[in-house]
Each structure stands twice: as structure tokens, then as C-alpha cells.
Tab-separated table of N, CA and C in Angstrom:
chain	number	residue	atom	x	y	z
P	26	UNK	N	-11.757	-26.124	32.867
P	26	UNK	CA	-11.400	-24.900	32.091
P	26	UNK	C	-12.085	-24.242	31.872
P	27	UNK	N	-13.559	-24.678	31.890
P	27	UNK	CA	-14.188	-23.896	31.442
P	27	UNK	C	-14.508	-22.396	32.283
P	28	UNK	N	-14.375	-22.390	33.738
P	28	UNK	CA	-13.483	-20.893	34.577
P	28	UNK	C	-12.842	-20.300	33.864
P	29	UNK	N	-12.289	-20.893	33.082
P	29	UNK	CA	-11.230	-19.737	32.776
P	29	UNK	C	-11.050	-19.398	30.945
P	30	UNK	N	-12.148	-20.074	30.219
P	30	UNK	CA	-12.599	-19.532	29.030
P	30	UNK	C	-13.921	-19.113	28.867
P	31	UNK	N	-14.722	-19.180	29.886
P	31	UNK	CA	-15.503	-18.945	29.757
P	31	UNK	C	-16.755	-20.198	29.809
P	32	UNK	N	-18.157	-20.426	30.043
P	32	UNK	CA	-19.204	-21.338	30.018
P	32	UNK	C	-18.983	-21.906	28.633
P	33	UNK	N	-19.387	-23.199	27.479
P	33	UNK	CA	-19.368	-23.048	26.688
P	33	UNK	C	-18.239	-22.560	25.706
P	34	UNK	N	-17.409	-22.088	25.702
P	34	UNK	CA	-16.235	-21.484	24.772
P	34	UNK	C	-14.941	-23.140	24.884
P	35	UNK	N	-14.582	-23.427	23.690
P	35	UNK	CA	-13.523	-24.330	23.494
P	35	UNK	C	-12.365	-23.355	22.851
P	36	UNK	N	-11.369	-24.429	22.863
P	36	UNK	CA	-9.745	-23.755	22.305
P	36	UNK	C	-10.145	-23.638	21.163
P	37	UNK	N	-10.849	-23.939	20.120
P	37	UNK	CA	-10.828	-23.077	19.128
P	37	UNK	C	-11.263	-21.558	18.839
P	38	UNK	N	-11.909	-21.408	19.546
P	38	UNK	CA	-12.365	-20.004	19.543
P	38	UNK	C	-13.995	-19.749	18.988
P	39	UNK	N	-14.422	-21.174	18.976
P	39	UNK	CA	-15.809	-21.093	18.553
P	39	UNK	C	-16.392	-21.384	19.609
P	40	UNK	N	-18.029	-20.290	19.672
P	40	UNK	CA	-18.743	-20.387	20.713
P	40	UNK	C	-19.599	-21.650	20.738
P	41	UNK	N	-20.657	-21.516	21.245
P	41	UNK	CA	-21.563	-23.021	21.680
P	41	UNK	C	-22.218	-23.256	20.633
P	42	UNK	N	-22.745	-22.364	19.952
P	42	UNK	CA	-23.536	-22.580	18.802
P	42	UNK	C	-22.033	-22.898	17.369
P	43	UNK	N	-20.706	-22.979	17.328
P	43	UNK	CA	-20.384	-23.298	16.418
P	43	UNK	C	-20.085	-22.102	15.689
P	44	UNK	N	-20.037	-21.674	16.035
P	44	UNK	CA	-19.744	-19.795	15.375
P	44	UNK	C	-18.515	-19.226	15.873
P	45	UNK	N	-17.936	-18.477	15.204
P	45	UNK	CA	-16.549	-17.908	15.716
P	45	UNK	C	-16.711	-17.025	16.283
P	46	UNK	N	-16.319	-16.725	17.901
P	46	UNK	CA	-16.382	-15.493	18.306
P	46	UNK	C	-15.451	-14.872	18.189
P	47	UNK	N	-16.167	-13.401	18.268
P	47	UNK	CA	-15.315	-11.963	17.301
P	47	UNK	C	-14.997	-11.307	19.039
P	48	UNK	N	-13.734	-10.780	18.797
P	48	UNK	CA	-13.659	-9.880	20.464
P	48	UNK	C	-13.642	-8.620	19.758
P	49	UNK	N	-15.120	-8.254	20.493
P	49	UNK	CA	-15.748	-7.139	20.710
P	49	UNK	C	-14.787	-5.760	21.103
P	50	UNK	N	-15.080	-4.702	20.225
P	50	UNK	CA	-13.708	-3.850	20.623
P	50	UNK	C	-14.816	-2.899	21.366
P	51	UNK	N	-14.212	-2.504	23.051
P	51	UNK	CA	-14.926	-1.469	23.848
P	51	UNK	C	-15.494	-0.209	23.073
P	52	UNK	N	-16.914	-0.294	24.051
P	52	UNK	CA	-17.729	0.848	22.783
P	52	UNK	C	-17.034	2.613	23.048
P	53	UNK	N	-16.304	2.453	24.647
P	53	UNK	CA	-15.525	4.158	24.566
P	53	UNK	C	-14.300	3.973	23.389
P	54	UNK	N	-13.920	3.234	22.648
P	54	UNK	CA	-13.552	3.025	21.545
P	54	UNK	C	-13.678	4.499	20.638
P	55	UNK	N	-14.861	4.554	20.800
P	55	UNK	CA	-15.813	5.748	19.705
P	55	UNK	C	-15.024	7.123	19.952
P	56	UNK	N	-14.719	7.602	21.829
P	56	UNK	CA	-14.415	8.362	22.140
P	56	UNK	C	-13.135	9.137	21.204
P	57	UNK	N	-12.218	7.748	21.104
P	57	UNK	CA	-10.664	8.181	20.337
P	57	UNK	C	-11.008	8.667	18.768
P	58	UNK	N	-11.998	8.043	17.788
P	58	UNK	CA	-12.748	8.646	16.886
P	58	UNK	C	-13.140	9.552	17.050
P	59	UNK	N	-13.850	9.810	17.876
P	59	UNK	CA	-14.491	11.613	18.444
P	59	UNK	C	-13.418	12.524	18.269
P	60	UNK	N	-12.275	12.021	18.949
P	60	UNK	CA	-11.142	12.884	19.369
P	60	UNK	C	-10.619	12.795	18.013
P	61	UNK	N	-10.434	12.190	17.336
P	61	UNK	CA	-9.526	12.540	16.376
P	61	UNK	C	-10.621	13.568	15.047
P	62	UNK	N	-11.717	13.313	15.116
P	62	UNK	CA	-12.347	13.955	14.015
P	62	UNK	C	-12.337	15.386	14.519
P	63	UNK	N	-12.827	15.463	15.784
P	63	UNK	CA	-12.505	16.964	16.383
P	63	UNK	C	-11.125	18.060	16.160
P	64	UNK	N	-10.232	16.797	16.686
P	64	UNK	CA	-8.779	17.595	16.074
P	64	UNK	C	-8.640	17.738	15.016
P	65	UNK	N	-8.844	17.140	14.060
P	65	UNK	CA	-8.695	17.506	12.150
P	65	UNK	C	-9.946	19.136	12.031
P	66	UNK	N	-11.255	18.768	13.071
P	66	UNK	CA	-11.879	19.657	12.897
P	66	UNK	C	-11.413	21.363	13.352
P	67	UNK	N	-10.477	21.271	14.775
P	67	UNK	CA	-10.069	22.276	15.078
P	67	UNK	C	-8.867	22.529	14.561
P	68	UNK	N	-8.347	21.982	14.014
P	68	UNK	CA	-7.127	22.501	12.939
P	68	UNK	C	-7.247	22.826	11.857
P	69	UNK	N	-8.085	22.722	10.989
P	69	UNK	CA	-8.565	23.084	10.080
P	69	UNK	C	-9.052	24.175	10.327
P	70	UNK	N	-9.990	24.783	11.399
P	70	UNK	CA	-9.941	26.219	11.966
P	70	UNK	C	-9.407	26.856	12.102
P	71	UNK	N	-8.738	26.484	13.198
P	71	UNK	CA	-6.870	27.002	13.448
P	71	UNK	C	-6.665	27.442	12.298
P	72	UNK	N	-6.501	27.054	11.089
P	72	UNK	CA	-5.592	27.152	9.841
P	72	UNK	C	-6.348	28.102	9.086
P	73	UNK	N	-7.841	28.178	9.030
P	73	UNK	CA	-8.377	28.964	8.600
P	73	UNK	C	-8.426	30.553	9.085
P	74	UNK	N	-8.593	30.497	10.550
P	74	UNK	CA	-8.412	31.684	11.193
P	74	UNK	C	-6.862	32.485	10.938
P	75	UNK	N	-5.786	31.561	10.564
P	75	UNK	CA	-4.177	31.947	11.118
P	75	UNK	C	-4.500	32.405	9.207
P	76	UNK	N	-4.769	32.336	8.325
P	76	UNK	CA	-4.598	32.685	6.676
P	76	UNK	C	-5.493	34.289	6.539
P	77	UNK	N	-6.724	34.031	7.503
P	77	UNK	CA	-7.253	35.024	7.494
P	77	UNK	C	-6.753	36.510	8.121
P	78	UNK	N	-6.190	35.756	9.374
P	78	UNK	CA	-5.050	37.074	9.633
P	78	UNK	C	-3.814	37.459	9.442
P	79	UNK	N	-3.793	36.577	7.992
P	79	UNK	CA	-2.329	36.771	7.323
P	79	UNK	C	-2.604	37.997	6.123
P	80	UNK	N	-3.574	37.410	5.490
P	80	UNK	CA	-4.224	37.812	4.323
P	80	UNK	C	-5.344	38.679	4.270
P	81	UNK	N	-5.987	38.924	5.511
P	81	UNK	CA	-7.464	40.301	5.343
P	81	UNK	C	-6.369	40.529	6.823
P	82	UNK	N	-5.944	41.466	6.507
P	82	UNK	CA	-5.570	42.814	7.649
P	82	UNK	C	-6.185	43.387	8.597
P	83	UNK	N	-7.672	43.689	7.841
P	83	UNK	CA	-8.732	44.317	8.464
P	83	UNK	C	-9.733	43.821	9.455
P	84	UNK	N	-9.421	42.547	9.407
P	84	UNK	CA	-10.326	41.373	9.679
P	84	UNK	C	-10.550	41.056	11.130
P	85	UNK	N	-9.435	41.282	12.370
P	85	UNK	CA	-8.794	41.149	13.135
P	85	UNK	C	-8.734	42.127	13.702
P	86	UNK	N	-8.847	43.141	14.839
P	86	UNK	CA	-8.018	44.050	15.302
P	86	UNK	C	-8.043	44.129	16.569
P	87	UNK	N	-6.451	44.327	16.693
P	87	UNK	CA	-5.703	44.426	17.491
P	87	UNK	C	-5.634	45.714	18.814
P	88	UNK	N	-6.091	46.289	20.067
P	88	UNK	CA	-6.387	47.197	20.221
P	88	UNK	C	-5.425	47.492	21.568
P	89	UNK	N	-4.887	48.217	22.079
P	89	UNK	CA	-5.041	48.269	23.473
P	89	UNK	C	-5.340	47.568	24.379
P	90	UNK	N	-6.573	46.888	24.657
P	90	UNK	CA	-7.148	46.451	25.701
P	90	UNK	C	-7.386	44.720	25.517
P	91	UNK	N	-6.653	44.335	24.688
P	91	UNK	CA	-6.204	43.283	24.189
P	91	UNK	C	-4.212	42.732	24.300
P	92	UNK	N	-4.146	41.910	25.009
P	92	UNK	CA	-2.831	41.975	25.569
P	92	UNK	C	-2.288	40.910	24.421
P	93	UNK	N	-1.943	40.519	23.440
P	93	UNK	CA	-1.265	39.398	22.561
P	93	UNK	C	0.272	39.940	22.636
P	94	UNK	N	0.793	38.465	22.842
P	94	UNK	CA	2.225	38.266	22.700
P	94	UNK	C	3.056	38.798	21.718
P	95	UNK	N	2.151	38.167	20.591
P	95	UNK	CA	2.736	38.350	19.024
P	95	UNK	C	1.919	39.365	18.084
P	96	UNK	N	2.671	40.060	17.313
P	96	UNK	CA	1.643	41.035	16.291
P	96	UNK	C	0.573	39.863	15.922
P	97	UNK	N	-0.415	41.239	15.167
P	97	UNK	CA	-1.494	40.184	14.245
P	97	UNK	C	-0.699	38.769	13.512
P	98	UNK	N	0.460	39.330	12.544
P	98	UNK	CA	1.246	38.609	12.133
P	98	UNK	C	1.509	37.420	12.491
P	99	UNK	N	2.371	37.683	13.077
P	99	UNK	CA	2.788	36.320	14.340
P	99	UNK	C	1.589	35.383	14.747
P	100	UNK	N	0.645	35.930	15.717
P	100	UNK	CA	-0.754	35.025	15.947
P	100	UNK	C	-0.869	34.583	14.289
P	101	UNK	N	-1.176	34.918	13.206
P	101	UNK	CA	-1.584	34.151	11.881
P	101	UNK	C	-0.733	33.074	11.709
P	102	UNK	N	0.803	33.504	11.876
P	102	UNK	CA	1.485	32.411	11.790
P	102	UNK	C	1.569	30.709	12.863
P	103	UNK	N	0.927	31.524	13.664
P	103	UNK	CA	0.689	30.614	14.975
P	103	UNK	C	-0.357	29.549	14.411
P	104	UNK	N	-1.166	30.689	14.320
P	104	UNK	CA	-2.633	29.761	13.966
P	104	UNK	C	-2.884	28.815	12.629
P	105	UNK	N	-1.884	29.152	11.641
P	105	UNK	CA	-1.949	28.604	10.367
P	105	UNK	C	-0.882	27.210	10.712
P	106	UNK	N	0.367	27.313	11.621
P	106	UNK	CA	1.542	26.230	11.576
P	106	UNK	C	0.519	25.261	13.020
P	107	UNK	N	-0.204	25.919	13.746
P	107	UNK	CA	-0.291	24.823	14.869
P	107	UNK	C	-1.511	24.246	14.199
P	108	UNK	N	-2.447	24.775	13.495
P	108	UNK	CA	-3.706	24.487	12.890
P	108	UNK	C	-3.394	23.178	12.087
P	109	UNK	N	-2.511	23.366	11.699
P	109	UNK	CA	-1.529	22.152	10.800
P	109	UNK	C	-1.483	20.801	11.471
P	110	UNK	N	-0.553	21.221	12.605
P	110	UNK	CA	0.111	20.530	13.464
P	110	UNK	C	-1.275	19.554	14.150
P	111	UNK	N	-2.455	20.222	14.553
P	111	UNK	CA	-3.292	19.962	14.976
P	111	UNK	C	-4.195	18.771	14.059
P	112	UNK	N	-4.023	19.597	13.044
P	112	UNK	CA	-4.921	18.368	11.908
P	112	UNK	C	-4.277	16.732	11.728
P	113	UNK	N	-3.122	17.298	11.851
P	113	UNK	CA	-2.315	16.052	11.383
P	113	UNK	C	-2.612	15.371	12.419
P	114	UNK	N	-2.147	15.697	13.928
P	114	UNK	CA	-2.043	14.735	15.098
P	114	UNK	C	-3.847	14.327	15.247
P	115	UNK	N	-4.583	14.715	15.226
P	115	UNK	CA	-6.246	14.061	15.256
P	115	UNK	C	-6.454	13.283	13.961
P	116	UNK	N	-5.406	13.235	12.896
P	116	UNK	CA	-5.806	12.282	11.814
P	116	UNK	C	-4.992	10.709	12.392
P	117	UNK	N	-3.486	11.388	13.233
P	117	UNK	CA	-2.924	10.257	13.470
P	117	UNK	C	-3.234	9.508	14.344
P	118	UNK	N	-4.472	9.894	15.337
P	118	UNK	CA	-5.714	9.284	16.188
P	118	UNK	C	-5.653	8.215	15.647
P	119	UNK	N	-5.999	8.180	14.154
P	119	UNK	CA	-6.715	6.941	13.846
P	119	UNK	C	-5.946	5.560	14.301
P	120	UNK	N	-4.709	5.932	13.969
P	120	UNK	CA	-3.740	4.635	14.139
P	120	UNK	C	-3.984	4.103	15.204
P	121	UNK	N	-4.131	4.609	16.282
P	121	UNK	CA	-4.322	4.175	17.713
P	121	UNK	C	-2.964	3.772	18.691
P	122	UNK	N	-2.003	4.372	17.576
P	122	UNK	CA	-0.810	4.160	18.857
P	122	UNK	C	-0.512	5.246	19.612
P	123	UNK	N	0.524	4.977	20.518
P	123	UNK	CA	0.640	6.061	21.991
P	123	UNK	C	1.358	6.867	21.295
P	124	UNK	N	2.155	6.912	20.588
P	124	UNK	CA	2.737	8.282	20.546
P	124	UNK	C	2.007	9.382	20.062
P	125	UNK	N	0.492	8.611	19.027
P	125	UNK	CA	-0.329	9.824	18.076
P	125	UNK	C	-1.391	10.139	19.784
P	126	UNK	N	-1.414	9.441	20.704
P	126	UNK	CA	-2.338	9.826	21.071
P	126	UNK	C	-1.129	11.107	22.530
P	127	UNK	N	-0.061	10.740	22.527
P	127	UNK	CA	0.486	11.544	23.185
P	127	UNK	C	0.453	12.823	22.797
P	128	UNK	N	0.612	12.863	21.541
P	128	UNK	CA	0.866	14.042	20.563
P	128	UNK	C	-0.305	14.780	20.584
P	129	UNK	N	-1.729	14.051	20.547
P	129	UNK	CA	-2.787	15.030	20.300
P	129	UNK	C	-3.130	15.145	21.911
P	130	UNK	N	-2.640	15.247	23.178
P	130	UNK	CA	-2.536	15.467	24.200
P	130	UNK	C	-1.954	16.848	23.862
P	131	UNK	N	-1.087	16.586	24.224
P	131	UNK	CA	-0.178	17.691	23.608
P	131	UNK	C	-0.551	18.974	22.970
P	132	UNK	N	-1.077	18.893	21.705
P	132	UNK	CA	-1.686	20.166	20.914
P	132	UNK	C	-2.728	20.299	21.542
P	133	UNK	N	-4.095	19.295	22.199
P	133	UNK	CA	-4.901	20.017	22.310
P	133	UNK	C	-4.869	20.768	23.857
P	134	UNK	N	-3.349	20.524	24.374
P	134	UNK	CA	-3.471	21.532	25.786
P	134	UNK	C	-2.885	22.453	24.792
P	135	UNK	N	-1.820	23.042	24.420
P	135	UNK	CA	-1.519	24.231	23.446
P	135	UNK	C	-2.668	24.282	22.739
P	136	UNK	N	-3.698	24.105	22.182
P	136	UNK	CA	-4.369	24.904	21.462
P	136	UNK	C	-5.633	25.565	22.611
P	137	UNK	N	-5.844	24.547	23.268
P	137	UNK	CA	-6.298	25.226	24.577
P	137	UNK	C	-5.787	26.549	25.479
P	138	UNK	N	-4.780	26.393	25.527
P	138	UNK	CA	-3.810	27.269	26.187
P	138	UNK	C	-3.675	28.986	24.908
P	139	UNK	N	-3.454	28.405	23.746
P	139	UNK	CA	-3.419	29.804	22.856
P	139	UNK	C	-4.415	30.263	22.972
P	140	UNK	N	-5.840	29.481	23.155
P	140	UNK	CA	-7.048	30.192	22.952
P	140	UNK	C	-7.508	31.094	24.606
P	141	UNK	N	-6.810	30.153	25.391
P	141	UNK	CA	-7.164	31.702	26.937
P	141	UNK	C	-6.152	32.388	27.090
P	142	UNK	N	-5.126	32.871	25.808
P	142	UNK	CA	-4.922	34.375	25.709
P	142	UNK	C	-5.778	35.208	24.726
P	143	UNK	N	-6.380	34.450	23.741
P	143	UNK	CA	-7.590	35.207	23.041
P	143	UNK	C	-9.114	35.030	24.277
P	144	UNK	N	-8.845	34.549	25.111
P	144	UNK	CA	-10.285	34.618	26.003
P	144	UNK	C	-11.132	36.286	25.686
P	145	UNK	N	-10.280	36.680	26.193
P	145	UNK	CA	-10.655	38.306	26.230
P	145	UNK	C	-10.874	39.026	24.808
P	146	UNK	N	-10.700	38.540	23.659
P	146	UNK	CA	-10.554	38.875	22.433
P	146	UNK	C	-12.006	38.437	21.754
P	147	UNK	N	-11.901	37.407	21.918
P	147	UNK	CA	-13.210	36.041	21.403
P	147	UNK	C	-13.483	35.448	22.291
P	148	UNK	N	-14.230	35.742	23.388
P	148	UNK	CA	-15.011	35.071	24.775
P	148	UNK	C	-15.724	33.818	24.112
P	149	UNK	N	-16.647	33.887	23.544
P	149	UNK	CA	-17.196	32.653	23.266
P	149	UNK	C	-16.692	31.712	22.552
P	150	UNK	N	-16.154	31.781	21.114
P	150	UNK	CA	-15.145	30.818	20.608
P	150	UNK	C	-14.458	30.232	21.482
P	151	UNK	N	-13.418	31.281	22.345
P	151	UNK	CA	-11.936	30.979	22.998
P	151	UNK	C	-13.095	29.628	23.828
P	152	UNK	N	-13.492	30.294	24.482
P	152	UNK	CA	-14.592	28.895	25.614
P	152	UNK	C	-14.787	28.007	25.043
P	153	UNK	N	-15.521	27.974	23.857
P	153	UNK	CA	-15.510	26.557	23.108
P	153	UNK	C	-14.628	25.575	22.730
P	154	UNK	N	-13.987	26.420	22.196
P	154	UNK	CA	-12.689	25.616	21.981
P	154	UNK	C	-11.770	25.093	23.042
P	155	UNK	N	-11.648	26.133	24.047
P	155	UNK	CA	-11.388	25.425	25.357
P	155	UNK	C	-11.809	24.278	25.888
P	156	UNK	N	-13.032	24.288	25.720
P	156	UNK	CA	-14.098	23.103	26.263
P	156	UNK	C	-13.839	22.007	24.963
P	157	UNK	N	-13.616	22.344	24.095
P	157	UNK	CA	-13.763	20.484	23.036
P	157	UNK	C	-12.262	20.298	23.533
P	158	UNK	N	-11.279	20.999	23.638
P	158	UNK	CA	-10.023	20.188	23.967
P	158	UNK	C	-10.165	19.990	24.952
P	159	UNK	N	-10.759	20.362	26.029
P	159	UNK	CA	-10.750	19.301	27.369
P	159	UNK	C	-11.610	18.057	26.842
P	160	UNK	N	-12.493	18.191	26.316
P	160	UNK	CA	-12.897	16.676	25.784
P	160	UNK	C	-12.075	15.875	25.071
P	161	UNK	N	-11.450	16.421	24.071
P	161	UNK	CA	-10.463	15.925	23.181
P	161	UNK	C	-9.390	15.041	24.356
P	162	UNK	N	-9.032	15.707	25.128
P	162	UNK	CA	-7.587	15.120	26.154
P	162	UNK	C	-8.229	14.019	27.115
P	163	UNK	N	-9.532	14.158	27.800
P	163	UNK	CA	-10.525	13.510	28.693
P	163	UNK	C	-10.397	12.320	27.679
P	164	UNK	N	-10.850	12.176	26.499
P	164	UNK	CA	-10.991	11.025	25.382
P	164	UNK	C	-9.929	10.365	25.542
P	165	UNK	N	-8.991	11.009	25.312
P	165	UNK	CA	-7.557	10.459	24.786
P	165	UNK	C	-7.270	9.620	26.102
P	166	UNK	N	-6.940	10.648	27.055
P	166	UNK	CA	-6.144	9.813	28.135
P	166	UNK	C	-7.291	8.940	29.251
P	167	UNK	N	-8.432	8.831	29.342
P	167	UNK	CA	-9.359	8.050	29.771
P	167	UNK	C	-9.140	6.717	29.224
P	168	UNK	N	-9.379	6.914	27.850
P	168	UNK	CA	-10.319	5.945	26.819
P	168	UNK	C	-9.208	5.600	25.679
P	169	UNK	N	-7.944	5.716	26.207
P	169	UNK	CA	-6.640	5.395	25.279
P	169	UNK	C	-6.289	4.217	25.037
P	170	UNK	N	-6.453	3.466	26.061
P	170	UNK	CA	-6.211	1.615	26.370
P	170	UNK	C	-7.196	0.844	25.390
P	171	UNK	N	-8.501	1.878	25.395
P	171	UNK	CA	-9.818	1.063	24.374
P	171	UNK	C	-9.223	0.960	23.008
P	172	UNK	N	-8.099	1.707	22.410
P	172	UNK	CA	-7.560	1.518	21.301
P	172	UNK	C	-6.864	0.271	20.880
P	173	UNK	N	-7.137	0.251	19.528
P	173	UNK	CA	-6.979	-1.165	19.078
P	173	UNK	C	-5.976	-0.943	18.064
P	174	UNK	N	-5.116	-1.730	17.743
P	174	UNK	CA	-4.214	-1.359	15.956
P	174	UNK	C	-4.613	-1.277	15.566
P	175	UNK	N	-4.565	-0.334	14.556
P	175	UNK	CA	-5.016	0.190	13.508
P	175	UNK	C	-6.229	1.365	13.849
P	176	UNK	N	-7.442	1.205	12.924
P	176	UNK	CA	-8.486	1.969	12.596
P	176	UNK	C	-9.071	1.947	14.078
P	177	UNK	N	-9.679	2.924	14.854
P	177	UNK	CA	-10.526	2.862	15.951
P	177	UNK	C	-12.402	2.746	15.449
P	178	UNK	N	-12.048	2.329	14.300
P	178	UNK	CA	-13.733	2.841	13.606
P	178	UNK	C	-13.984	0.813	13.937
């Protein structure tokens, strides 16, 4: 029996010293918490960028050298709505559920693709956001199985 349960363990769940053994959560589960916090931050930043585009018309300048598919008003609404969705999906990652991980990967992919369009307008910021989105996708896909039901904390 000790081969299956480990040396010194018994069926009562107590270790060799009579203390209860606690299942340790994988240290990689912290990456899921990191991804959730990062998505909330990125979502808030995108929502703020959308609000600025909608209410402060002179802040962003769209010249002929930038290939924007939408008008500045359209991109403002896209960033505002997309930012809220990304922040909510990041908060949902704390549940550890499979659906939250799937939505988080889809939102991070969408955010990265959106910032790919803005690469010529804001190269440094867009590159940073794309890199952070790749980190979120990696954390969720590679370490998603380390999530337990409930909070990843």
C-alpha cells in the first residue's frame, strides 16, 4: 500500500507525524493569477483609450499614413467595449473555469490583433501590448490545467 500512497502516508490523510497533509497547488497557478490581473489592467487601459478617443477629439490624429479601418469614433467605441470585455474576462480567470480560460485566450488574441493595426501609429505601446497578450495566452494555455476550482490565489 505504501507504494501507491507514498511512504509513511495512511488512508486517513495524515502524514507520518500525524498532521493532515494538504494538497499543494502547483506553483505555476500563479501565472493564471498574473494573466487575470494583467488582462484587467489591459482592459482598463483600452477602455481609457476608447474614452479619450470619444471625448477628446484632438488627442489622436489620424493622417493618411495610418491605415485605420474605422473612423476615430469607431475605434474609440471598439476600444471602450473591447476593454470592458477584456477586463471582465480577466476577472473571470480567477474562477479557474475552462470557459473563462477560453474567453481569456480569445480576448487576448483579439487585443493583440487590434494593436497590430495600431503598430504604425503607436509602435512602442502596441509592441508592449502584443507582448503582454502573448504572455497571457501562454500562461492560460500552458498552465491552465494547474487552476483549481475557485480562486487561483
